[in-house]
mmCIF file of C-alpha atoms and ligand atoms in Angstrom:
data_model
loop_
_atom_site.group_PDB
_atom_site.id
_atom_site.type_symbol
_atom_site.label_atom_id
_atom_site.label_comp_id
_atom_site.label_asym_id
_atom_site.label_seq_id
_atom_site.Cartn_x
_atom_site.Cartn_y
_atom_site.Cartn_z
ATOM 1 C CA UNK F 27 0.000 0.000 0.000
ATOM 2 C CA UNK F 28 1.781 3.460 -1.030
ATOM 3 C CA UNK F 29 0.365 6.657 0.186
ATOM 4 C CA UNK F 30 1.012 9.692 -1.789
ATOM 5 C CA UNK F 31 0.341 13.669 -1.677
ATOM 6 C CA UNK F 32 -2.559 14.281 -3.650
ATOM 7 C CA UNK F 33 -3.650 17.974 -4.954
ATOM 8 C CA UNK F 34 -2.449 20.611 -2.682
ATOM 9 C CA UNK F 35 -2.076 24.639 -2.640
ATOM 10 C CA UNK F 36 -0.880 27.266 -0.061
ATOM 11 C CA UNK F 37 -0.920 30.986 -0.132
ATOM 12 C CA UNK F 38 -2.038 34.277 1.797
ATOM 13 C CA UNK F 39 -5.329 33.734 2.688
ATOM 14 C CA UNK F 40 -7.953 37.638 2.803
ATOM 15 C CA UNK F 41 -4.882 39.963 2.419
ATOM 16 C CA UNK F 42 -6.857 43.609 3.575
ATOM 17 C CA UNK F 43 -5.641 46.200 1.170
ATOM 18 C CA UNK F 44 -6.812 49.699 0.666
ATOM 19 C CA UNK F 45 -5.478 52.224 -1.583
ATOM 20 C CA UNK F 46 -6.288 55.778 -1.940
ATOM 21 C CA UNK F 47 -5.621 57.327 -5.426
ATOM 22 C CA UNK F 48 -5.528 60.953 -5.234
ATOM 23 C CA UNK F 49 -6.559 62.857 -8.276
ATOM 24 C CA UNK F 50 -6.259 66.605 -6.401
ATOM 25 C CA UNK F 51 -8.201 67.031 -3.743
ATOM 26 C CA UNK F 52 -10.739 63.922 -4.726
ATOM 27 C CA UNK F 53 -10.022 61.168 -3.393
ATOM 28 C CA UNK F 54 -10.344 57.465 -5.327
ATOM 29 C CA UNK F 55 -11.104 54.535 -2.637
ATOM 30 C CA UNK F 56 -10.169 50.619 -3.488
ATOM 31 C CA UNK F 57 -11.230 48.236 -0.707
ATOM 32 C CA UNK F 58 -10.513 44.619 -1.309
ATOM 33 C CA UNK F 59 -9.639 40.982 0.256
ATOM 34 C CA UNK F 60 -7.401 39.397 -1.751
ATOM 35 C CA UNK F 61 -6.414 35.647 -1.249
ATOM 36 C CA UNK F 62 -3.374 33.583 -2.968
ATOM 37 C CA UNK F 63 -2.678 30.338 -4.010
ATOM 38 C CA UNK F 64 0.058 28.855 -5.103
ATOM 39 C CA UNK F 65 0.242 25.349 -7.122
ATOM 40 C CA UNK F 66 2.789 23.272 -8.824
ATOM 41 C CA UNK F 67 5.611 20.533 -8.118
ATOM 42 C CA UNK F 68 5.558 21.308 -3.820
ATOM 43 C CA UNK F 69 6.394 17.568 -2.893
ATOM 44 C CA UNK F 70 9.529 18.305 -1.225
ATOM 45 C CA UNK F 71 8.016 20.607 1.799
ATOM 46 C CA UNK F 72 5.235 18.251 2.709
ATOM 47 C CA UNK F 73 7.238 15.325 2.677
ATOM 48 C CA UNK F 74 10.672 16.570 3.357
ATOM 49 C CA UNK F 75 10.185 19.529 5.100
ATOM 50 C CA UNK F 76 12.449 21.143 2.273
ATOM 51 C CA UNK F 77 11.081 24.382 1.368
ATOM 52 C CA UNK F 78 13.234 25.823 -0.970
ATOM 53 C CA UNK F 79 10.350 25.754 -3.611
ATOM 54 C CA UNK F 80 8.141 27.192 -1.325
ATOM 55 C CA UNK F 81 7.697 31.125 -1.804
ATOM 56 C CA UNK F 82 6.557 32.001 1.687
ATOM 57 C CA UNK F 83 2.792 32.904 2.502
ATOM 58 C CA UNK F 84 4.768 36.044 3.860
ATOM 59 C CA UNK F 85 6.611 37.087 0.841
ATOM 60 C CA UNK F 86 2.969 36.489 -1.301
ATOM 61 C CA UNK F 87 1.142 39.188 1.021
ATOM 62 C CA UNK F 88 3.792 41.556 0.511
ATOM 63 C CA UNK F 89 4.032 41.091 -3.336
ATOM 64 C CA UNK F 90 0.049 41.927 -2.617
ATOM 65 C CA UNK F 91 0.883 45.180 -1.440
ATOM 66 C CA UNK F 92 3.543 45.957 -3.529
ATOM 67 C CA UNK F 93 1.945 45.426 -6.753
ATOM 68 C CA UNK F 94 -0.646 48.037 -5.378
ATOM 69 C CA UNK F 95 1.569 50.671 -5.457
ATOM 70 C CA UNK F 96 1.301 52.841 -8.669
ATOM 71 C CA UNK F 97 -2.863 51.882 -8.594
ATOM 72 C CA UNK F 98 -4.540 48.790 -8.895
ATOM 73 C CA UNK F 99 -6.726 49.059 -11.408
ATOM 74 C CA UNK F 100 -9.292 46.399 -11.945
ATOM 75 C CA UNK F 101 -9.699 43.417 -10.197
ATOM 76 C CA UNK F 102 -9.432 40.983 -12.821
ATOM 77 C CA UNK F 103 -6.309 42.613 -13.900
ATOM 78 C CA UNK F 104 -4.648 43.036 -10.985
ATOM 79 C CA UNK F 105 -5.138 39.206 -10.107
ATOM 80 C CA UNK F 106 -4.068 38.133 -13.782
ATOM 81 C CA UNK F 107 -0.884 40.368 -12.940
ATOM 82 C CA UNK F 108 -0.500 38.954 -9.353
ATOM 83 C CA UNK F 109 -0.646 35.283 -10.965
ATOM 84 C CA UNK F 110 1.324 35.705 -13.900
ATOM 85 C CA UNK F 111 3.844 37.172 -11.430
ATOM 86 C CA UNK F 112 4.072 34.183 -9.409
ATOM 87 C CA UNK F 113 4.199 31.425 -12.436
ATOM 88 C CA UNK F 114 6.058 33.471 -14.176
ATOM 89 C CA UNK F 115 8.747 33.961 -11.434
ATOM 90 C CA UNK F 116 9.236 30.889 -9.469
ATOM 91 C CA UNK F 117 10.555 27.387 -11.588
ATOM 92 C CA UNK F 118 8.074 25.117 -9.633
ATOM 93 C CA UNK F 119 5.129 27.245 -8.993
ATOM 94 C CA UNK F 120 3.089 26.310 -12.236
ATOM 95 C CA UNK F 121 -0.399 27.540 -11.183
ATOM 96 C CA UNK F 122 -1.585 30.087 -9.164
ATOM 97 C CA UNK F 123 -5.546 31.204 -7.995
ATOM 98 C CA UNK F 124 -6.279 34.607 -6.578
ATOM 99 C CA UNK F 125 -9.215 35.318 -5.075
ATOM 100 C CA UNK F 126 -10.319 39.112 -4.997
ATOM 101 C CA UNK F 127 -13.720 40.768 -3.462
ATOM 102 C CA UNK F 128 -13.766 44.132 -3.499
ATOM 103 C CA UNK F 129 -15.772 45.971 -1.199
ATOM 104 C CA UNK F 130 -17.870 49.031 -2.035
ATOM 105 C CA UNK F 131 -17.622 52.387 -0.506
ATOM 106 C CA UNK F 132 -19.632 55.508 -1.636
ATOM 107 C CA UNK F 133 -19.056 59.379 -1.642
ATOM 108 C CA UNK F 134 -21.274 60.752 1.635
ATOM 109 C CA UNK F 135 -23.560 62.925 -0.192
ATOM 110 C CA UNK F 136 -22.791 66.674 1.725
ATOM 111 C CA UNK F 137 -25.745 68.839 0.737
ATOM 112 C CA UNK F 138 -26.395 67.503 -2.207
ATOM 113 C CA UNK F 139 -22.964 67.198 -3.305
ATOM 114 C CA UNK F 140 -20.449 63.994 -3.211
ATOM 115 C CA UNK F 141 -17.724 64.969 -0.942
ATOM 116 C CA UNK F 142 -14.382 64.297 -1.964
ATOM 117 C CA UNK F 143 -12.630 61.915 0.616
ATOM 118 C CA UNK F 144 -15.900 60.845 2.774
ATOM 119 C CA UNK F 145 -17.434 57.624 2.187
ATOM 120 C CA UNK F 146 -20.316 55.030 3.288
ATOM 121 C CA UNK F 147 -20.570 51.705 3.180
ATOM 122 C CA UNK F 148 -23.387 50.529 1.508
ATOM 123 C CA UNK F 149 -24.880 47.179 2.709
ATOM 124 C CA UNK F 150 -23.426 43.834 2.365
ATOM 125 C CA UNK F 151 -22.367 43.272 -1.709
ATOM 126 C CA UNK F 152 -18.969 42.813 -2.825
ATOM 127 C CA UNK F 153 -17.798 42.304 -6.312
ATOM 128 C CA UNK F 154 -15.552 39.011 -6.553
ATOM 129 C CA UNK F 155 -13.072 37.571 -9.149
ATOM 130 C CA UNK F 156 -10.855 34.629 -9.143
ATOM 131 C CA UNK F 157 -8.242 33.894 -11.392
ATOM 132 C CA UNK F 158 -6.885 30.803 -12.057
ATOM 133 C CA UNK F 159 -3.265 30.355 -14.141
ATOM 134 C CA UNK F 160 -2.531 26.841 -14.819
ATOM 135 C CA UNK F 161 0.731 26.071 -17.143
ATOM 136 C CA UNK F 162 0.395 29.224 -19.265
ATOM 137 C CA UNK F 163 -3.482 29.187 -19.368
ATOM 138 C CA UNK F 164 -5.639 31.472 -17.723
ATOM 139 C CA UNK F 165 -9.628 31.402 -16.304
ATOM 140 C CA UNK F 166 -11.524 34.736 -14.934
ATOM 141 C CA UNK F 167 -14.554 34.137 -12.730
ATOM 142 C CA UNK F 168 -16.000 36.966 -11.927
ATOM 143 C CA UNK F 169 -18.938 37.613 -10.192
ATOM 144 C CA UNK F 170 -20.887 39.367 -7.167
ATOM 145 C CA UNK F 171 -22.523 38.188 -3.285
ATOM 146 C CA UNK F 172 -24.817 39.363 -1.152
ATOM 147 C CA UNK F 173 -26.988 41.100 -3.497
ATOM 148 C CA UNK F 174 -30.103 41.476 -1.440
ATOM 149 C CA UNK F 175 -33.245 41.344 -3.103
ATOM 150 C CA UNK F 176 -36.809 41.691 -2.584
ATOM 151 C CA UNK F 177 -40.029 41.619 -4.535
ATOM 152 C CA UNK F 178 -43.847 41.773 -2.247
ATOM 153 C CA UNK F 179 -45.634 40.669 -4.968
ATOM 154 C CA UNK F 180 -45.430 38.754 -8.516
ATOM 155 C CA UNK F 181 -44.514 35.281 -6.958
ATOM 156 C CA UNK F 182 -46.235 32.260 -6.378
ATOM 157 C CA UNK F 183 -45.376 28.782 -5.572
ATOM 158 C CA UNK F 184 -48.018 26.289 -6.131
ATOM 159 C CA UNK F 185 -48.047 22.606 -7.328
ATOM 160 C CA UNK F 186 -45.479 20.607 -5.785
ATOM 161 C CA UNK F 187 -46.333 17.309 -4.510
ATOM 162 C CA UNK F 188 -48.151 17.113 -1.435
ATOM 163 C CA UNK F 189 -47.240 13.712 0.992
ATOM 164 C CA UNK F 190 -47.983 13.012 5.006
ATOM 165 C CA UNK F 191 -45.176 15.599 5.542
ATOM 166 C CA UNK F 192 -46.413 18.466 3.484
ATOM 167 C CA UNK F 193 -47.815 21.485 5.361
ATOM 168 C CA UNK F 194 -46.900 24.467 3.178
ATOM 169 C CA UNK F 195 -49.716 25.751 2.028
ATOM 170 C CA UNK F 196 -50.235 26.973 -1.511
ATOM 171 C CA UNK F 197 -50.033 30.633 -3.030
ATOM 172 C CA UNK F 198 -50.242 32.622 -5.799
ATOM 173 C CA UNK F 199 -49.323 35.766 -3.923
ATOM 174 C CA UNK F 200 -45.905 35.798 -1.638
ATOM 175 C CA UNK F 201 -42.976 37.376 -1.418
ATOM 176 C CA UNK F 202 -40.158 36.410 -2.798
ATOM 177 C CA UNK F 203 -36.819 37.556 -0.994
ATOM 178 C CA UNK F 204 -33.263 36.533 -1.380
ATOM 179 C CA UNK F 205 -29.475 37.167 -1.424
ATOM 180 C CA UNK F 206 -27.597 36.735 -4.787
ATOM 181 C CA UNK F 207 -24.721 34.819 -5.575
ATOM 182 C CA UNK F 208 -23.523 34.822 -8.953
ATOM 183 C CA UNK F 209 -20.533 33.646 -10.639
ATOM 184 C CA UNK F 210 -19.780 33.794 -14.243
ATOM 185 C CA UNK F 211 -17.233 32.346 -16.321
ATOM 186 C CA UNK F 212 -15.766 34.582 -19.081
ATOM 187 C CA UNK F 213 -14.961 33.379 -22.351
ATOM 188 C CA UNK F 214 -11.583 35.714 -22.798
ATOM 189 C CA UNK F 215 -8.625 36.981 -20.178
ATOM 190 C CA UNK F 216 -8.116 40.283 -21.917
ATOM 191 C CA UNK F 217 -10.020 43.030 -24.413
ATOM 192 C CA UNK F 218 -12.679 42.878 -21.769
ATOM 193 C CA UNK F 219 -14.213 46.276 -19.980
ATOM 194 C CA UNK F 220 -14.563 44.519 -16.343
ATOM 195 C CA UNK F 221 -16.298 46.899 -15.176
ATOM 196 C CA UNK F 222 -18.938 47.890 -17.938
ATOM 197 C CA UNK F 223 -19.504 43.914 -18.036
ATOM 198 C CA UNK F 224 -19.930 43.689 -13.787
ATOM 199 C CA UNK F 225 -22.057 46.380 -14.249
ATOM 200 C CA UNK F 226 -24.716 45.282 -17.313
ATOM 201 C CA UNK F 227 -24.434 41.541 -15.594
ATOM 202 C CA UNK F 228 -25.557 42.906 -12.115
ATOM 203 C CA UNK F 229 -28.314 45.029 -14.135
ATOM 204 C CA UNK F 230 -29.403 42.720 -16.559
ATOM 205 C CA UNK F 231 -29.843 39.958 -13.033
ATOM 206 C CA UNK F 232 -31.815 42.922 -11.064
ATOM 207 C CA UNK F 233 -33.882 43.527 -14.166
ATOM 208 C CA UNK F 234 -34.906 40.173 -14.579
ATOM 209 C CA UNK F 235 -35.432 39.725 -11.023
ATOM 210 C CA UNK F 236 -37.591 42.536 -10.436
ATOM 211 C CA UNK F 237 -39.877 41.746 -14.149
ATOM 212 C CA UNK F 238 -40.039 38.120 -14.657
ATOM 213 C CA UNK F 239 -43.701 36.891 -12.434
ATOM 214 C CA UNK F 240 -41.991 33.830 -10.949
ATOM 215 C CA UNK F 241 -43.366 30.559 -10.134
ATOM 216 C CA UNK F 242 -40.876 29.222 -8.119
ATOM 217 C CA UNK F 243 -36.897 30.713 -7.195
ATOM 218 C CA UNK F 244 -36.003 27.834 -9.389
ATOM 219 C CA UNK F 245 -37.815 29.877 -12.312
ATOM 220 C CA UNK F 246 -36.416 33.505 -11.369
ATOM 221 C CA UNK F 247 -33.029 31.473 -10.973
ATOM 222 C CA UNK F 248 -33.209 30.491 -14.343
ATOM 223 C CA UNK F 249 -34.593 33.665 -16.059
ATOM 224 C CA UNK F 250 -31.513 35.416 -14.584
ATOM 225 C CA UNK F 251 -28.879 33.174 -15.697
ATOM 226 C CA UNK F 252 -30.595 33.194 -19.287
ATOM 227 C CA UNK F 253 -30.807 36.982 -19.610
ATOM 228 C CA UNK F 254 -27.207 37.595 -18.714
ATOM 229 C CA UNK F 255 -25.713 34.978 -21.034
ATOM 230 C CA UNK F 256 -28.527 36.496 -23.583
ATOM 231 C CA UNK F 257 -27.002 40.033 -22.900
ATOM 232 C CA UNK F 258 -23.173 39.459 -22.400
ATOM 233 C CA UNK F 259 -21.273 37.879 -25.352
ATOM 234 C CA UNK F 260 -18.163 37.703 -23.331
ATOM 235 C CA UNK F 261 -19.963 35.560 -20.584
ATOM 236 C CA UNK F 262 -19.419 31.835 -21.307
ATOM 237 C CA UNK F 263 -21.325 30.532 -17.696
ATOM 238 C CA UNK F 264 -22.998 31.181 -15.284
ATOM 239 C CA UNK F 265 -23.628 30.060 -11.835
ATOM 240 C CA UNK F 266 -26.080 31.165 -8.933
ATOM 241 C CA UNK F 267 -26.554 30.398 -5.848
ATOM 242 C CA UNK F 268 -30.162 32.079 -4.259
ATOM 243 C CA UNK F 269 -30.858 31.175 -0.875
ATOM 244 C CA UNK F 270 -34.920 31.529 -0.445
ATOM 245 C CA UNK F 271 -35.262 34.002 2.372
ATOM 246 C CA UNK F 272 -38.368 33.032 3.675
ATOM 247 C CA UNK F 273 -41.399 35.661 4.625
ATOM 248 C CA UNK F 274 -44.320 33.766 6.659
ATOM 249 C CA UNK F 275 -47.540 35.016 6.924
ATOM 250 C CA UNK F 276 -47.987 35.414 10.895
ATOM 251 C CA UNK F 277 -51.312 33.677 12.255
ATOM 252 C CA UNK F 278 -52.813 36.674 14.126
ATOM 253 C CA UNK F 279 -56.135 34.860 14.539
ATOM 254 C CA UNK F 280 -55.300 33.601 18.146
ATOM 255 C CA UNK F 281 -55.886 38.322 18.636
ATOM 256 C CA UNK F 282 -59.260 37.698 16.766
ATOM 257 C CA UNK F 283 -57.476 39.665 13.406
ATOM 258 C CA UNK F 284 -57.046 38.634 9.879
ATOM 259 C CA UNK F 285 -54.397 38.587 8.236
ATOM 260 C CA UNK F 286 -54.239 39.728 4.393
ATOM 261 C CA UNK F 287 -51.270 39.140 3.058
ATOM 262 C CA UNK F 288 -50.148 41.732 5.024
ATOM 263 C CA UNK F 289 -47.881 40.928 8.334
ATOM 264 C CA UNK F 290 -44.927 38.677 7.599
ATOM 265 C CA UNK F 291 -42.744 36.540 9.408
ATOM 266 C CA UNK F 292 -38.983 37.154 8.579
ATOM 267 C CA UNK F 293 -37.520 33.793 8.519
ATOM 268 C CA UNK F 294 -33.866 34.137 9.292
ATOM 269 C CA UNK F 295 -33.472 29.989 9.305
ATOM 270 C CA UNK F 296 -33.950 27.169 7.580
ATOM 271 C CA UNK F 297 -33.658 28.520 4.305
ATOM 272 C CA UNK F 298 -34.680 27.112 0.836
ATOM 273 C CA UNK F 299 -31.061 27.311 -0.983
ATOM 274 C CA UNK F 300 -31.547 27.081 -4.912
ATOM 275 C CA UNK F 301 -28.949 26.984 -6.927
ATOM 276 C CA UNK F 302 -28.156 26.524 -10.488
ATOM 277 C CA UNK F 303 -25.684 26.890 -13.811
ATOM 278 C CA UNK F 304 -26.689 28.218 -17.103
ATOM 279 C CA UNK F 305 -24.859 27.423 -19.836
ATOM 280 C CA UNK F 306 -24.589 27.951 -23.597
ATOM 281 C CA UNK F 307 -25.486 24.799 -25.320
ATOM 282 C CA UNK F 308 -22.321 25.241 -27.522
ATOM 283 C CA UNK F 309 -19.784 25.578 -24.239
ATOM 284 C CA UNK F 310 -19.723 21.960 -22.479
ATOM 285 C CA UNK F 311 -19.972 22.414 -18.777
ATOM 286 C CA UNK F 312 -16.429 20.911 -18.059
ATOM 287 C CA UNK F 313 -15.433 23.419 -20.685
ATOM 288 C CA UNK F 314 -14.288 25.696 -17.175
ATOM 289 C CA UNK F 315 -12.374 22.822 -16.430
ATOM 290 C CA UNK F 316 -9.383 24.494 -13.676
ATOM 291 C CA UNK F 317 -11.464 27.777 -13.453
ATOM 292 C CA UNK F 318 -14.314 26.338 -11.019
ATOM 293 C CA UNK F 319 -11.793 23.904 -8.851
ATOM 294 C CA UNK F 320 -11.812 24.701 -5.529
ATOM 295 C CA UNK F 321 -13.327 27.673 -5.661
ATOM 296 C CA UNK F 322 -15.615 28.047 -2.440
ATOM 297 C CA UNK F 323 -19.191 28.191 -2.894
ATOM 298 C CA UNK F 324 -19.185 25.787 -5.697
HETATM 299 O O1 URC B 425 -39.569 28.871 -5.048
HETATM 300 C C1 URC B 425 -39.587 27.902 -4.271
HETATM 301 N N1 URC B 425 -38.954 26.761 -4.617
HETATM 302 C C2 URC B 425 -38.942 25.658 -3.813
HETATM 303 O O2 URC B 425 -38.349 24.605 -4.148
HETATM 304 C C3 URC B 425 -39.620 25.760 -2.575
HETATM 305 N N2 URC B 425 -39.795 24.886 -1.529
HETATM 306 C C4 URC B 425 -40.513 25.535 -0.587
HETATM 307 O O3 URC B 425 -40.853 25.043 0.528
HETATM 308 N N3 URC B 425 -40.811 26.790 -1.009
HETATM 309 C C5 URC B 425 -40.262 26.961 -2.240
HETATM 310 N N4 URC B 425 -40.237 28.020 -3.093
#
């Protein structure tokens, strides 16, 4: 009987980097987590203890903030740069994933007017990429979470089989409430506008969100995936994860009252988790091969 290692990576993991890019007095915020890993021929320091192939966890957070210096641009570039850099550098590392949510901050409005170096926090939603470099060949997954949504009406959920265990009644008027995970695949590493394509995607999955009269999350789940991949050329995949964030009508006939459709119950847990890929019927689904492996969430 032999044992062997089997697939391993290392790295730096939520590096916190901030950079402030000063254009006169106005002030340009970047907020974001960033998380290596390194791959490639690292047999020697798990079963040696021999580390000379290993490029410290230390010396890959401080690459982090170094290549931040001068501006970091856009996510997906900065972790194609960051990964290039370490394949590129190091004989035996031969792949590399970074991980990269960025988190939002927006101009306090002063009087009407954006102030220059203020900001706010707006609730929950980061942007995310990961970047995968494997022997010279390179995946972007980009994508957003915690995109909190919420529609009162235009939802039902009727049908479904009923057995001894079934209670949930039927509707054809709930709400339908949940937090957004989505993460696409793009078809190309370069001679893409990141950010025009974040921002149509995250439209184009709002839109459909808030127009398509859904009959179940698996529906709305659907709808979105379809309209994005309809939309975006450039997007090969896509993948969402939609937890159902359950609103219960509240019983208020034990205080002689009625309840129409009116006072809710906001479930916090268990909740419904749907999730889903939509794909082009002319990219395979292993097509991604190295760019979904490992990557958390799915
Ligand atoms: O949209 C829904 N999909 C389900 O699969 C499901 N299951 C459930 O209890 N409620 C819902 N709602």
């Amino acid at each position: 009987m032999g044992i062997t290692l089997g697939p391993n990576q290392y790295g730096k993991a939520e590096v916190r980097l901030v950079t402030v890019d000063r254009e006169g007095p106005v002030h340009h915020l970047k907020d974001l987590t960033v998380s290596t890993s390194l791959r490639g021929q690292l047999e020697r320091t798990h079963l040696t203890g021999d580390n000379a192939d290993v490029v410290a966890t230390d010396t890959q957070k401080n690459t982090v903030y170094a290549f931040a210096a001068g501006g970091v641009g856009e996510v997906e570039d900065f972790a194609l740069r960051l990964a290039e850099h370490f394949t590129g550098s190091f004989e035996h590392i031969t792949g590399a994933r970074i991980l990269i949510s960025e988190h939002a901050w927006n101009r306090i409005d002063v009087g009407g007017t954006p102030h220059d170096h203020a900001f706010s926090r707006p609730g929950g939603e980061e942007r995310t990429t990961a970047v995968t470099l494997q022997d010279g060949k390179a995946w972007v997954v980009s994508g957003l979470t915690g995109l909190t949504v919420l529609k009162s009406t235009g939802s039902e959920f009727h049908g479904f089989p009923r057995d001894e265990y079934t209670t949930l009644a039927e509707t054809d008027d709930r709400i339908l409430a949940t937090a957004v995970t989505a993460r696409w695949r793009y078809s190309a590493t370069s001679g893409i506008d990141w950010t025009l394509s974040f921002d149509e995607i995250r439209r184009t999955l709002l839109e459909t969100f808030a127009t398509k009269h859904s009959l179940s999350l698996q529906q709305t789940l659907y709808a979105m995936g379809e309209a994005v991949l309809e939309a975006r050329p450039e997007v090969a995949e896509i993948r969402l994860a939609m937890p159902n964030k359950h609103h219960f009508l509240v019983d208020l006939s034990p205080f002689g009252l009625s309840n129409e459709n009116e006072v809710f119950h906001a479930a916090d847990r268990p909740y419904g988790l749907i999730e889903g890929t939509v794909l082009r019927d002319d990219e395979p689904a292993d097509a991604a091969g190295l760019a979904w492996y490992s990557l958390p969430e799915f």
